[in-house]
mmCIF file of C-alpha atoms in Angstrom:
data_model
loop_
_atom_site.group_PDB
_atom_site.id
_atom_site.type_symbol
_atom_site.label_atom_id
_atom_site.label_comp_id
_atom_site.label_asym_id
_atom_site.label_seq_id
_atom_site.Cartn_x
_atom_site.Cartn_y
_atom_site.Cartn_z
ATOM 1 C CA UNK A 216 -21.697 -20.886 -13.049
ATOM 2 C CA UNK A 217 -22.448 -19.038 -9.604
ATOM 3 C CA UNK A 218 -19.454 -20.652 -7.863
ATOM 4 C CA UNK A 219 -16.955 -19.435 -10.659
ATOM 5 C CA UNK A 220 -18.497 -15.887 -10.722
ATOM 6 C CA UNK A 221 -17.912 -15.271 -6.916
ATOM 7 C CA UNK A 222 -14.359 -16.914 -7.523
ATOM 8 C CA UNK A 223 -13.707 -14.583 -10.183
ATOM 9 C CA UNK A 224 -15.006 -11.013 -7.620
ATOM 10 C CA UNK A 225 -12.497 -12.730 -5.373
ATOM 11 C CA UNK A 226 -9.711 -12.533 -7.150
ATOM 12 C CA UNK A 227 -10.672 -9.565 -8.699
ATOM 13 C CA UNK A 228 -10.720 -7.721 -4.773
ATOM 14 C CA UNK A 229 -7.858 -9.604 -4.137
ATOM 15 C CA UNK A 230 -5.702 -8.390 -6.782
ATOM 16 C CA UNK A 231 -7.183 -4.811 -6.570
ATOM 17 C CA UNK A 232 -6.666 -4.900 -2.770
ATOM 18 C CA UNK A 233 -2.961 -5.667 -3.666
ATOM 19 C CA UNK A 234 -2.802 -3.590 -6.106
ATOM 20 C CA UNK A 235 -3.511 -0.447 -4.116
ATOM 21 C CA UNK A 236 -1.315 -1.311 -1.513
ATOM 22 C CA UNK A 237 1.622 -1.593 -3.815
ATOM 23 C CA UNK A 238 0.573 1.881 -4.691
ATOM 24 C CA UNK A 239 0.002 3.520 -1.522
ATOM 25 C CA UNK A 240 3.519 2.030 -0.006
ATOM 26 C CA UNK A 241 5.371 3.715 -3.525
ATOM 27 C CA UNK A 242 3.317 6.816 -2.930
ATOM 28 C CA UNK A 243 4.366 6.618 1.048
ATOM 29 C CA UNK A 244 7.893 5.904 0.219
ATOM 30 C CA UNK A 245 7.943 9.316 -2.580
ATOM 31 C CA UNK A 246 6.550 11.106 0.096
ATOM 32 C CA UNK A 247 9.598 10.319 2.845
ATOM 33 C CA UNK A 248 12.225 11.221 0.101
ATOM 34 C CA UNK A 249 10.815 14.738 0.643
ATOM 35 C CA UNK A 250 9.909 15.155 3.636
ATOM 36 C CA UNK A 251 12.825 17.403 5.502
ATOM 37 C CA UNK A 252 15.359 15.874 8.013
ATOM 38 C CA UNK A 253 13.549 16.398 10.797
ATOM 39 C CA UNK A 254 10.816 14.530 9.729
ATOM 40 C CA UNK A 255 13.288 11.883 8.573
ATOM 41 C CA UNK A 256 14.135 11.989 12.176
ATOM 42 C CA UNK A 257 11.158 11.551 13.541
ATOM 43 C CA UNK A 258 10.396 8.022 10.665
ATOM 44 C CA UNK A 259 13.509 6.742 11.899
ATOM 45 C CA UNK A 260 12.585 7.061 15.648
ATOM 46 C CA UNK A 261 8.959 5.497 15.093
ATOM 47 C CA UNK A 262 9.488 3.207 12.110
ATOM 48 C CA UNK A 263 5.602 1.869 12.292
ATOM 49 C CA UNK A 264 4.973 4.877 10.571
#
């Protein structure tokens, strides 16, 4: 019973953890769409951001 418990809160992080980066890379990518075209610019020069 102990073993499936801690494999179910692992899956549950797992899948939030996913979850919220799905989220914060749509949120990211709304937020380049309006940024101006300077800052455009600047993304396209350093794409690690």
């Amino acid at each position: 019973m102990q073993c499936s418990l801690n494999q179910r809160v692992t899956l549950s992080v797992k899948f939030t953890s996913k979850l919220f980066l799905i989220i914060s890379i749509m949120e990211g990518n709304r937020h380049i769409y309006e940024k101006t075209g300077l800052d455009l610019q600047l993304i396209a020069n350093h794409p690690g951001f």
